[in-house]
Each structure stands twice: as structure tokens, then as C-alpha cells.
Short mmCIF file of C-alpha atoms and ligand atoms in Angstrom, two decimals:
data_model
loop_
_atom_site.label_atom_id
_atom_site.label_comp_id
_atom_site.label_asym_id
_atom_site.label_seq_id
_atom_site.Cartn_x
_atom_site.Cartn_y
_atom_site.Cartn_z
CA MET A 1 20.65 -6.92 -20.20
CA ILE A 2 22.31 -4.77 -17.53
CA ILE A 3 19.51 -3.30 -15.42
CA LYS A 4 20.07 0.09 -13.78
CA PRO A 5 17.29 2.30 -12.42
CA LYS A 6 15.49 4.54 -14.91
CA VAL A 7 13.83 7.14 -12.73
CA ARG A 8 11.44 9.66 -14.29
CA GLY A 9 9.95 12.07 -11.80
CA PHE A 10 8.31 10.07 -9.03
CA ILE A 11 8.37 6.75 -10.84
CA CYS A 12 10.99 4.26 -11.84
CA THR A 13 10.13 2.75 -15.20
CA ASN A 14 12.04 -0.50 -14.82
CA ALA A 15 12.77 -3.06 -12.11
CA HIS A 16 15.41 -5.62 -11.23
CA PRO A 17 14.17 -9.23 -10.91
CA GLN A 18 16.83 -10.40 -8.44
CA GLY A 19 16.65 -7.12 -6.52
CA CYS A 20 12.88 -7.43 -6.15
CA ALA A 21 13.34 -11.04 -5.03
CA ALA A 22 15.88 -9.90 -2.41
CA HIS A 23 13.43 -7.24 -1.20
CA VAL A 24 10.66 -9.83 -0.84
CA ARG A 25 13.10 -12.17 0.92
CA GLU A 26 14.02 -9.44 3.46
CA GLN A 27 10.34 -9.09 4.36
CA ILE A 28 9.79 -12.86 4.58
CA ASP A 29 12.86 -13.18 6.83
CA PHE A 30 11.55 -10.41 9.09
CA ILE A 31 8.20 -12.19 9.54
CA LYS A 32 9.74 -15.63 10.03
CA ALA A 33 12.11 -14.27 12.67
CA LYS A 34 9.08 -13.04 14.64
CA GLY A 35 7.67 -16.58 14.91
CA PRO A 36 4.10 -17.78 14.34
CA ILE A 37 1.22 -15.33 14.77
CA ALA A 38 -1.20 -16.78 17.31
CA GLY A 39 -4.75 -17.10 15.97
CA GLY A 40 -3.74 -15.77 12.54
CA PRO A 41 -5.70 -16.34 9.31
CA LYS A 42 -5.52 -19.50 7.21
CA ASN A 43 -7.21 -18.62 3.92
CA VAL A 44 -6.53 -15.12 2.71
CA LEU A 45 -7.49 -12.98 -0.28
CA VAL A 46 -5.32 -9.90 -0.87
CA ILE A 47 -6.62 -7.35 -3.39
CA GLY A 48 -3.57 -5.26 -4.37
CA CYS A 49 -1.08 -7.96 -3.39
CA SER A 50 2.06 -7.15 -5.35
CA THR A 51 3.72 -4.09 -3.80
CA GLY A 52 3.66 -1.86 -0.71
CA TYR A 53 1.21 -2.61 2.07
CA GLY A 54 -0.67 -5.34 0.15
CA LEU A 55 2.50 -7.35 -0.49
CA ALA A 56 3.48 -6.99 3.18
CA SER A 57 -0.03 -8.20 4.15
CA ARG A 58 0.33 -11.28 1.98
CA ILE A 59 3.81 -12.06 3.31
CA THR A 60 2.62 -11.66 6.91
CA ALA A 61 -0.37 -13.96 6.36
CA ALA A 62 1.63 -16.63 4.52
CA PHE A 63 4.88 -16.71 6.46
CA GLY A 64 3.54 -15.59 9.85
CA SER A 65 0.41 -17.69 9.84
CA GLN A 66 0.99 -20.39 7.21
CA ALA A 67 -1.99 -19.09 5.26
CA LYS A 68 -2.95 -20.11 1.76
CA THR A 69 -3.21 -16.91 -0.26
CA VAL A 70 -4.92 -15.73 -3.42
CA GLY A 71 -3.78 -12.31 -4.65
CA VAL A 72 -4.93 -9.80 -7.26
CA ALA A 73 -2.69 -7.15 -8.82
CA PHE A 74 -2.25 -5.13 -11.98
CA GLU A 75 1.29 -5.68 -13.27
CA LYS A 76 3.37 -5.69 -16.41
CA ALA A 77 5.09 -8.83 -17.66
CA PRO A 78 8.69 -8.62 -18.89
CA THR A 79 9.73 -9.08 -22.50
CA ASP A 80 13.17 -9.92 -23.91
CA ARG A 81 13.86 -6.18 -24.24
CA LYS A 82 12.04 -4.62 -21.31
CA THR A 83 11.85 -5.51 -17.65
CA GLY A 84 8.56 -6.36 -16.00
CA SER A 85 7.10 -4.16 -13.26
CA ALA A 86 8.33 -4.49 -9.69
CA GLY A 87 5.02 -6.02 -8.64
CA TYR A 88 5.42 -8.71 -11.29
CA TYR A 89 8.85 -9.70 -9.98
CA ASN A 90 7.70 -9.41 -6.35
CA THR A 91 4.82 -11.77 -7.06
CA ALA A 92 7.14 -14.24 -8.80
CA ALA A 93 9.50 -14.15 -5.79
CA PHE A 94 6.63 -14.53 -3.35
CA HIS A 95 5.34 -17.58 -5.25
CA ALA A 96 8.77 -19.21 -5.35
CA ALA A 97 9.24 -18.73 -1.60
CA ALA A 98 5.71 -19.92 -0.79
CA GLU A 99 6.13 -23.01 -2.95
CA ALA A 100 9.45 -23.81 -1.28
CA GLU A 101 7.60 -23.98 2.03
CA GLY A 102 4.58 -25.86 0.73
CA LEU A 103 2.29 -22.82 1.06
CA PHE A 104 -0.44 -22.54 -1.55
CA ALA A 105 -0.41 -19.27 -3.53
CA ALA A 106 -2.25 -18.18 -6.68
CA SER A 107 -2.34 -14.73 -8.24
CA VAL A 108 -4.53 -13.00 -10.81
CA ASN A 109 -3.23 -10.17 -13.00
CA GLY A 110 -5.85 -7.66 -14.15
CA ASP A 111 -8.21 -4.88 -13.23
CA ALA A 112 -9.60 -5.66 -9.77
CA PHE A 113 -12.41 -3.15 -10.34
CA SER A 114 -13.83 -5.26 -13.18
CA ASP A 115 -16.47 -8.01 -12.88
CA GLU A 116 -14.32 -10.26 -15.03
CA ILE A 117 -11.36 -10.22 -12.61
CA LYS A 118 -13.66 -10.61 -9.60
CA ASP A 119 -15.22 -13.72 -11.21
CA LYS A 120 -11.82 -15.15 -12.07
CA THR A 121 -10.52 -14.56 -8.54
CA LEU A 122 -13.61 -16.03 -6.88
CA ALA A 123 -13.27 -19.16 -8.99
CA LEU A 124 -9.69 -19.58 -7.75
CA VAL A 125 -10.72 -18.96 -4.14
CA LYS A 126 -13.49 -21.55 -4.45
CA GLN A 127 -11.20 -24.13 -6.00
CA HIS A 128 -8.20 -23.75 -3.70
CA LEU A 129 -9.17 -21.96 -0.49
CA GLY A 130 -12.79 -22.85 0.08
CA LYS A 131 -13.90 -20.02 2.34
CA VAL A 132 -11.66 -17.08 3.20
CA ASP A 133 -11.16 -15.85 6.76
CA LEU A 134 -9.34 -12.62 5.84
CA VAL A 135 -9.86 -10.23 2.92
CA VAL A 136 -7.29 -7.44 2.60
CA TYR A 137 -8.26 -4.52 0.38
CA SER A 138 -5.06 -2.64 -0.53
CA LEU A 139 -5.64 -1.08 -3.94
CA ALA A 140 -4.08 2.24 -4.84
CA SER A 141 -5.08 3.32 -8.32
CA PRO A 142 -5.40 6.61 -10.18
CA ARG A 143 -8.50 5.50 -12.09
CA ARG A 144 -11.43 3.09 -12.01
CA THR A 145 -13.93 2.00 -14.62
CA ASP A 146 -17.31 1.45 -13.00
CA PRO A 147 -18.36 -2.07 -14.05
CA LYS A 148 -22.06 -1.09 -14.15
CA THR A 149 -21.86 2.10 -16.23
CA GLY A 150 -18.59 1.51 -18.10
CA ILE A 151 -17.55 5.08 -17.17
CA MET A 152 -13.89 5.62 -16.32
CA HIS A 153 -13.33 7.86 -13.28
CA SER A 154 -9.99 9.52 -12.51
CA SER A 155 -8.90 10.60 -9.06
CA VAL A 156 -7.11 13.87 -8.29
CA LEU A 157 -4.84 14.91 -5.42
CA LYS A 158 -6.20 18.37 -4.64
CA PRO A 159 -7.29 20.36 -1.62
CA ILE A 160 -10.96 21.06 -0.96
CA GLY A 161 -12.39 24.56 -0.53
CA GLU A 162 -9.34 26.71 -1.11
CA GLY A 163 -6.04 26.33 -2.93
CA TYR A 164 -2.96 25.40 -1.01
CA THR A 165 0.63 26.52 -1.29
CA ALA A 166 3.38 24.57 0.41
CA LYS A 167 7.03 23.68 0.30
CA ASN A 168 7.68 20.80 -2.07
CA LEU A 169 10.73 18.75 -2.99
CA ASN A 170 11.22 17.88 -6.65
CA THR A 171 12.78 14.43 -6.33
CA ASP A 172 14.25 14.64 -9.86
CA THR A 173 16.18 17.88 -9.40
CA LEU A 174 16.33 18.01 -5.56
CA LYS A 175 15.07 21.59 -5.84
CA ILE A 176 12.75 22.83 -3.13
CA SER A 177 10.14 25.39 -4.06
CA ASP A 178 6.59 26.32 -3.21
CA ILE A 179 3.89 24.58 -5.16
CA THR A 180 0.33 25.76 -5.35
CA VAL A 181 -2.43 23.24 -5.82
CA GLU A 182 -5.80 24.60 -6.87
CA PRO A 183 -8.88 23.27 -5.06
CA ALA A 184 -10.89 20.43 -6.55
CA ASN A 185 -14.36 21.01 -7.97
CA GLU A 186 -17.34 18.87 -6.95
CA GLU A 187 -16.95 16.52 -9.90
CA GLU A 188 -13.29 15.88 -9.10
CA ILE A 189 -14.15 15.17 -5.47
CA ALA A 190 -16.89 12.73 -6.51
CA ASN A 191 -14.57 11.00 -8.99
CA THR A 192 -11.83 10.57 -6.39
CA VAL A 193 -14.35 9.01 -3.99
CA LYS A 194 -15.48 6.72 -6.81
CA VAL A 195 -11.89 5.51 -7.36
CA MET A 196 -10.38 5.40 -3.87
CA GLY A 197 -13.54 5.20 -1.70
CA GLY A 198 -15.21 2.08 -0.34
CA GLU A 199 -17.60 1.13 -3.16
CA ASP A 200 -15.32 -1.44 -4.75
CA TRP A 201 -14.39 -2.94 -1.34
CA GLU A 202 -18.14 -3.48 -0.79
CA LEU A 203 -18.52 -5.03 -4.26
CA TRP A 204 -15.76 -7.54 -3.47
CA ILE A 205 -17.35 -8.49 -0.15
CA ASP A 206 -20.81 -8.75 -1.77
CA ALA A 207 -19.43 -11.01 -4.49
CA LEU A 208 -17.68 -13.25 -1.95
CA GLN A 209 -20.79 -13.39 0.22
CA GLN A 210 -23.07 -14.23 -2.71
CA ALA A 211 -20.74 -17.06 -3.71
CA ASP A 212 -20.73 -18.26 -0.08
CA LEU A 213 -16.96 -17.88 0.14
CA LEU A 214 -16.74 -16.05 3.47
CA ALA A 215 -15.94 -18.12 6.55
CA ASP A 216 -17.71 -17.53 9.88
CA ASN A 217 -15.83 -14.89 11.91
CA CYS A 218 -14.10 -13.65 8.77
CA ARG A 219 -12.25 -10.35 8.90
CA THR A 220 -11.78 -7.74 6.23
CA VAL A 221 -9.58 -4.68 6.32
CA ALA A 222 -8.96 -1.68 4.04
CA TYR A 223 -6.09 0.77 4.49
CA THR A 224 -6.07 4.48 5.04
CA TYR A 225 -3.82 7.35 6.11
CA LEU A 226 -4.96 10.20 8.34
CA GLY A 227 -1.82 12.18 9.14
CA GLU A 228 -1.66 15.49 10.99
CA LYS A 229 -1.48 19.24 10.40
CA LEU A 230 1.33 19.22 7.81
CA THR A 231 -0.35 16.75 5.49
CA TRP A 232 -4.03 17.58 6.09
CA PRO A 233 -4.27 20.21 3.33
CA ILE A 234 -3.17 17.71 0.67
CA TYR A 235 -4.30 14.43 2.24
CA GLY A 236 -6.63 14.26 5.24
CA HIS A 237 -8.76 17.28 4.41
CA ALA A 238 -8.36 16.94 0.64
CA THR A 239 -9.90 14.82 -2.14
CA ILE A 240 -8.07 11.64 -1.12
CA GLY A 241 -9.15 12.21 2.50
CA LYS A 242 -12.79 12.44 1.33
CA ALA A 243 -12.37 9.14 -0.50
CA LYS A 244 -10.86 7.60 2.61
CA GLU A 245 -13.81 8.86 4.72
CA ASP A 246 -15.97 6.79 2.40
CA LEU A 247 -14.06 3.71 3.57
CA ASP A 248 -15.49 4.33 7.05
CA ARG A 249 -19.00 4.35 5.54
CA ALA A 250 -18.23 1.15 3.63
CA SER A 251 -16.79 -0.48 6.75
CA ARG A 252 -20.05 0.17 8.65
CA ALA A 253 -22.12 -1.16 5.73
CA ILE A 254 -19.99 -4.31 5.43
CA ASN A 255 -20.22 -4.88 9.20
CA GLU A 256 -24.01 -4.95 8.92
CA ARG A 257 -23.84 -7.48 6.11
CA LEU A 258 -21.34 -9.68 7.94
CA ALA A 259 -23.15 -9.60 11.29
CA ALA A 260 -24.90 -12.94 10.71
CA LYS A 261 -21.50 -14.58 10.22
CA GLN A 262 -19.93 -12.72 13.14
CA GLY A 263 -17.62 -11.21 10.52
CA GLN A 264 -15.86 -7.90 11.05
CA ALA A 265 -14.72 -5.10 8.77
CA ASN A 266 -12.24 -2.45 9.84
CA VAL A 267 -10.40 0.37 8.24
CA SER A 268 -6.80 0.30 9.38
CA VAL A 269 -4.81 3.52 9.62
CA LEU A 270 -1.21 2.93 8.58
CA LYS A 271 1.78 5.25 8.72
CA ALA A 272 3.20 7.33 5.86
CA LEU A 273 5.82 5.36 3.96
CA VAL A 274 7.43 5.51 0.57
CA THR A 275 5.54 3.30 -1.88
CA GLN A 276 4.85 3.65 -5.59
CA SER A 277 1.63 5.46 -4.70
CA SER A 278 2.73 7.80 -1.91
CA SER A 279 5.72 9.10 -3.89
CA ALA A 280 3.22 10.62 -6.35
CA ILE A 281 1.54 12.81 -3.71
CA PRO A 282 2.82 16.41 -3.51
CA ILE A 283 4.58 17.25 -0.21
CA MET A 284 4.77 13.58 0.82
CA PRO A 285 8.41 12.90 -0.21
CA LEU A 286 9.60 15.77 1.98
CA TYR A 287 7.24 14.92 4.83
CA ILE A 288 8.24 11.23 4.74
CA SER A 289 11.95 12.18 4.67
CA LEU A 290 11.36 14.09 7.92
CA VAL A 291 9.32 11.22 9.40
CA TYR A 292 12.25 8.91 8.62
CA LYS A 293 14.74 11.31 10.21
CA VAL A 294 12.79 11.81 13.42
CA MET A 295 11.53 8.24 13.85
CA LYS A 296 14.95 6.69 13.14
CA GLU A 297 16.43 8.95 15.82
CA GLU A 298 13.65 7.91 18.21
CA GLY A 299 14.17 4.24 17.35
CA THR A 300 10.55 3.91 16.18
CA HIS A 301 11.11 3.73 12.41
CA GLU A 302 9.01 1.08 10.61
CA GLY A 303 8.59 -0.09 7.01
CA CYS A 304 5.57 -1.81 5.43
CA ILE A 305 6.39 -5.21 6.89
CA GLU A 306 6.85 -3.92 10.46
CA GLN A 307 3.51 -2.10 10.17
CA LEU A 308 1.76 -5.21 8.92
CA TYR A 309 3.23 -7.42 11.62
CA ARG A 310 1.81 -4.99 14.17
CA LEU A 311 -1.53 -4.85 12.37
CA PHE A 312 -1.84 -8.63 12.69
CA THR A 313 -0.58 -8.84 16.28
CA GLU A 314 -1.87 -5.56 17.75
CA GLY A 315 -4.97 -5.14 15.60
CA LEU A 316 -6.56 -8.10 13.84
CA TYR A 317 -5.53 -11.08 15.98
CA THR A 318 -5.53 -9.91 19.58
CA ASP A 319 -8.13 -9.55 22.31
CA GLN A 320 -7.11 -5.93 22.84
CA PRO A 321 -6.97 -4.30 19.41
CA ARG A 322 -5.88 -0.66 19.21
CA LEU A 323 -9.20 0.77 17.95
CA ASP A 324 -10.21 4.42 17.79
CA ASP A 325 -13.76 5.65 18.34
CA SER A 326 -14.51 5.22 14.62
CA ASN A 327 -13.74 1.49 14.84
CA ARG A 328 -10.44 1.97 12.96
CA LEU A 329 -7.36 -0.06 13.84
CA ARG A 330 -4.60 2.46 14.55
CA MET A 331 -1.09 1.48 13.50
CA ASP A 332 -0.05 5.09 12.89
CA ASN A 333 0.26 5.68 16.64
CA LEU A 334 4.04 6.07 16.63
CA GLU A 335 4.07 8.57 13.75
CA LEU A 336 1.34 10.66 15.32
CA THR A 337 2.58 11.08 18.88
CA PRO A 338 2.52 14.82 19.74
CA GLU A 339 6.29 14.72 20.40
CA THR A 340 7.12 13.20 17.01
CA GLN A 341 4.81 15.56 15.15
CA ALA A 342 6.19 18.56 17.05
CA LYS A 343 9.75 17.64 16.00
CA ILE A 344 8.68 17.25 12.36
CA GLU A 345 6.76 20.55 12.43
CA ALA A 346 9.77 22.35 13.91
CA LEU A 347 12.10 20.99 11.21
CA TRP A 348 9.72 21.58 8.28
CA PRO A 349 10.30 25.36 7.85
CA GLN A 350 14.07 24.94 8.27
CA VAL A 351 14.58 22.56 5.31
CA THR A 352 16.51 24.01 2.36
CA GLU A 353 18.21 22.49 -0.68
CA GLU A 354 21.54 22.97 1.10
CA ASN A 355 20.62 21.13 4.31
CA LEU A 356 18.26 18.52 2.79
CA PHE A 357 20.60 15.63 3.56
CA ASP A 358 21.26 16.81 7.15
CA ILE A 359 17.90 17.98 8.43
CA THR A 360 15.88 15.26 6.66
CA ASP A 361 16.59 11.61 5.91
CA TYR A 362 16.09 12.12 2.18
CA LYS A 363 18.86 9.58 1.62
CA GLY A 364 16.85 6.94 3.51
CA TYR A 365 13.73 7.93 1.58
CA ASN A 366 15.50 7.65 -1.77
CA ASP A 367 17.17 4.36 -0.86
CA ASP A 368 13.76 2.94 0.05
CA PHE A 369 12.24 4.34 -3.15
CA LEU A 370 14.86 2.53 -5.25
CA LYS A 371 14.40 -0.66 -3.22
CA LEU A 372 10.73 -0.68 -4.28
CA PHE A 373 12.04 -1.45 -7.78
CA GLY A 374 14.72 -3.87 -6.65
CA PHE A 375 17.70 -1.49 -6.66
CA GLY A 376 20.30 -1.09 -3.91
CA LEU A 377 19.79 -4.51 -2.33
CA LYS A 378 22.77 -6.19 -0.73
CA GLY A 379 24.08 -9.29 -2.50
CA VAL A 380 22.72 -8.34 -5.94
CA ASP A 381 25.25 -7.76 -8.71
CA TYR A 382 23.83 -4.79 -10.61
CA ASP A 383 26.65 -4.89 -13.17
CA ALA A 384 25.88 -8.48 -14.15
CA GLU A 385 24.06 -9.46 -17.32
CA THR A 386 20.52 -10.19 -16.13
CA ASP A 387 17.67 -12.06 -17.80
CA PRO A 388 14.47 -9.99 -17.36
CA MET A 389 12.31 -13.09 -17.86
CA VAL A 390 11.05 -14.97 -14.78
CA PRO A 391 8.50 -17.79 -14.53
CA ALA A 392 5.05 -16.19 -14.92
CA PRO A 393 3.51 -15.95 -11.43
CA PHE A 394 -0.03 -15.18 -12.56
CA VAL A 395 -2.74 -17.62 -13.67
CA ASP A 396 -3.66 -17.43 -17.38
P1 NAD B 1 1.13 0.46 -3.91
O1 NAD B 1 1.11 1.32 -5.12
O2 NAD B 1 2.44 -0.04 -3.45
O3 NAD B 1 0.18 -0.83 -4.13
C1 NAD B 1 -0.98 -0.80 -4.90
C2 NAD B 1 -1.41 -2.20 -5.26
O4 NAD B 1 -2.66 -2.13 -5.97
C3 NAD B 1 -0.45 -2.97 -6.18
O5 NAD B 1 -0.44 -4.33 -5.82
C4 NAD B 1 -1.09 -2.81 -7.56
O6 NAD B 1 -0.77 -3.86 -8.49
C5 NAD B 1 -2.54 -2.87 -7.17
N1 NAD B 1 -3.43 -2.25 -8.16
C6 NAD B 1 -3.51 -0.96 -8.53
N2 NAD B 1 -4.52 -0.79 -9.43
C7 NAD B 1 -5.09 -2.00 -9.59
C8 NAD B 1 -6.17 -2.49 -10.37
N3 NAD B 1 -6.91 -1.68 -11.14
N4 NAD B 1 -6.45 -3.80 -10.31
C9 NAD B 1 -5.72 -4.66 -9.55
N5 NAD B 1 -4.70 -4.25 -8.77
C10 NAD B 1 -4.40 -2.94 -8.79
O7 NAD B 1 0.38 1.32 -2.80
P2 NAD B 1 0.35 1.30 -1.21
O8 NAD B 1 0.96 2.58 -0.75
O9 NAD B 1 0.79 0.00 -0.66
O10 NAD B 1 -1.21 1.49 -0.96
C11 NAD B 1 -2.08 0.45 -0.57
C12 NAD B 1 -3.15 1.05 0.32
O11 NAD B 1 -2.53 1.53 1.52
C13 NAD B 1 -3.88 2.24 -0.31
O12 NAD B 1 -5.24 2.20 0.04
C14 NAD B 1 -3.21 3.43 0.36
O13 NAD B 1 -4.02 4.58 0.39
C15 NAD B 1 -2.97 2.86 1.76
N6 NAD B 1 -1.97 3.59 2.58
C16 NAD B 1 -0.75 3.92 2.09
C17 NAD B 1 0.14 4.65 2.90
C18 NAD B 1 1.50 5.05 2.38
O14 NAD B 1 2.12 5.93 2.99
N7 NAD B 1 2.01 4.43 1.35
C19 NAD B 1 -0.21 4.97 4.22
C20 NAD B 1 -1.43 4.55 4.72
C21 NAD B 1 -2.33 3.87 3.89
#
């Protein structure tokens, strides 16, 4: 088939296998060019390993530190008539590259919130890694079924307390108009915490600890975004922000449990970037387009892989980690400098449909969005007949 992007709203419903492979290759090349990461991990579990920050974590561990990796993701396999999901192709490309360098990699496809997938993953870890020295928790999901009650909880992206009206870019029509988001009720807040809070991170660590699969001095990290004034009403001070606060609680609880092993848990604050998850958050596409514009002009622009390289070298594996007073590793420092935020805040009210491509870097945003699905990569022939099938990267 000829594979061209099929974009519907903030998602792209197909993906290009060779394009995704080229995107993974770009990230591997970036990490290899940086050279080995001193003191990096050797046996790594990445929960949410197939796209965005989780994929970049896995690539950094494997190609920066020669780590064996086990990954968990929730992805769609291709058929003769329909492409697989980007994360499926990314995982296939990651496996091929790891195998070519003699690096062990195994991946599980399924619901990471379930006991069944935890058991399956732990069995793989036990068989191939022994004990893990790094556990990355990088899930972004709109819903979670609690394994104990069987109840499915759905998260919402809503403000807390009062409604919020703000400028929003419709990425389908490129129209800019105000959107109003009504405040969440208590049940919606609780459900969002249930899905995106720290409970499942704790369950993973408990399961690994009970199976004696955590190495002494092991590290574990979960990702969050804090942002500043412009994004607080929809992120930091909203339902998702409440869920992310719960990660801080979970981090403290995990630290107590890991104390005997000298293990350490941290939340890491990463910068706002286009991923399959962030593109779904109101306001974010416009905000990120401005972040791109300002940070590219400043020479401080970073993608997922640059952020992860810094997390390993300036956060996890250094004697002088950049920690805040809540024990969080801060990799969002460049986005949140007062100068950068002031420039973004000054541009924000000026953006119109007419000047979108001048005042903001919407083009850069959109190019990166398409790259997430393997489109727009150099060296890929998008007019060529392409087989959607690739060797299955996941264990049965
Ligand atoms: P993403 O959508 O690119 O990745 C999500 C990953 O989770 C994928 O590998 C997907 O397969 C996996 N996944 C989702 N549901 C699953 C399930 N039920 N079982 C197994 N796997 C599942 O998202 P991302 O933006 O990389 O987000 C990862 C983390 O980083 C999130 O916690 C997010 O809040 C955080 N973060 C994102 C940004 C940003 O701007 N994108 C900034 C800071 C922090």
C-alpha cells in the first residue's frame, strides 16, 4: 500500500513503518554520538516504552549505557490492509537495532495496569535481566481498569474550581478561537488521579520487590510536567496536575520501601513537547508552538531524546543531580527560565490565524507531530508501495 498520513483532529490514525524506523534511528544516532553514559544502568524496565518519553528512555539506556531492556506498551499490530500503530513500528525498529548491536531487548504488548501484564513482564525480567537497576514509568493513558475492583476509570482534562476560557488552536482547521472548559467535579478529579497518579507506579514497584527483582541501589523514575502561568489552568492546577501531585506522594512512599536496598525513586519534570498524548491537551499545541519558536531562537530547543540524555547525565547518573526541594529531577529548567516564559507570554496574546506561521513555530510543531507517526523523515520514499507488515516485536 501507499501510506500517507491520515490525520483526524489531534491524532493520526496510521503510521509508516520505514518512517518510524528512521525516527527511531535518528534518536539512536543522537545517543551514540554522545558516547557512553558513565555509571549508567545495565538492566532496565521501561513501562510505556514505545513512543514519546518512554521510547527515548529506552533508547538512552540501551544505546548510551549498553543496557538490556524489557519494555511494556499498548500497541496495535498491522494487518494486510491497515498499518500498525507508530509504537508498534517503533518497537520493531528498536528491537532490530538492539539485536544488531547484541543488546538484549524484549517487549510485552498489553495493558500495563493489569495483573496479567505485570506477571508476564516480571517473568521476562526474571528470565533475561535478573534484577533491574532502573525502572522507568512513562505511561500516558486516558483510562485505567483497577485490577482489584475491575472498575474502569477515565481521566479528564479539566480545570479545578472554576471554568477556564482561553485561546485555542484547532490543528485540523488552523482556526484560533476561545474555548471554555468547565471545571471538573470531585468524581472526575478522583478518577483522573486514579488513572494518571502514582498508584500503578507503586503497584509495579511492589510487584518487582515481592519477586526480588530489584537490584541494590536501584533507581525508579516517573515523568511529570509542571509548566507556568499559561498552562497552569489546564495542566498544573487542573485535574492532570492533581494526578501528577499524587506522583510526588507515590515517590515518597516508594523511597521508604526501597530504603533497605538504598534504592531511590524520583519524579522527573520534563519539558512540554509534542507527543501523542500532549497533542490531545487543549491549549498545548499553541503553547508548544510558541515554546518551539522561542527556544529555537535561543538555541535551547530540545526533543524527547535530548531531554532524556540530560535526565541520565544531569539527573539520574551524576553526583550533582538537578533536584528541586520536592526531590524532583528538573529537566524543564530551560523552558521555565523567566526570560523564556516572558517571551512566550508576550507573544501569546498577539497570535492570530494570519500570523500563526510567523509568530509561532507551528510548522515545527506540525512537522514533529507527523514524525511521531513516521511521516516527513528524510530518505523515506512516501510514494513507494510499502508493506505494512514487520516482524512482530512483542512476545506472544
Ligand atoms: P506517549 O503517548 O508518547 O507515550 C505513552 C506510552 O504509554 C506509550 O508507550 C503507550 O504504548 C503506553 N501506554 C499507554 N497506555 C498503556 C497501557 N494501558 N498499558 C501499557 N502501555 C500503555 O506519551 P508521553 O508524552 O511520552 O508521556 C509519557 C509520560 O511523560 C507521561 O507521564 C506524561 O505525562 C509525561 N510528560 C509528557 C510531557 C509532554 O509534553 N509530552 C511533558 C512532561 C511529562
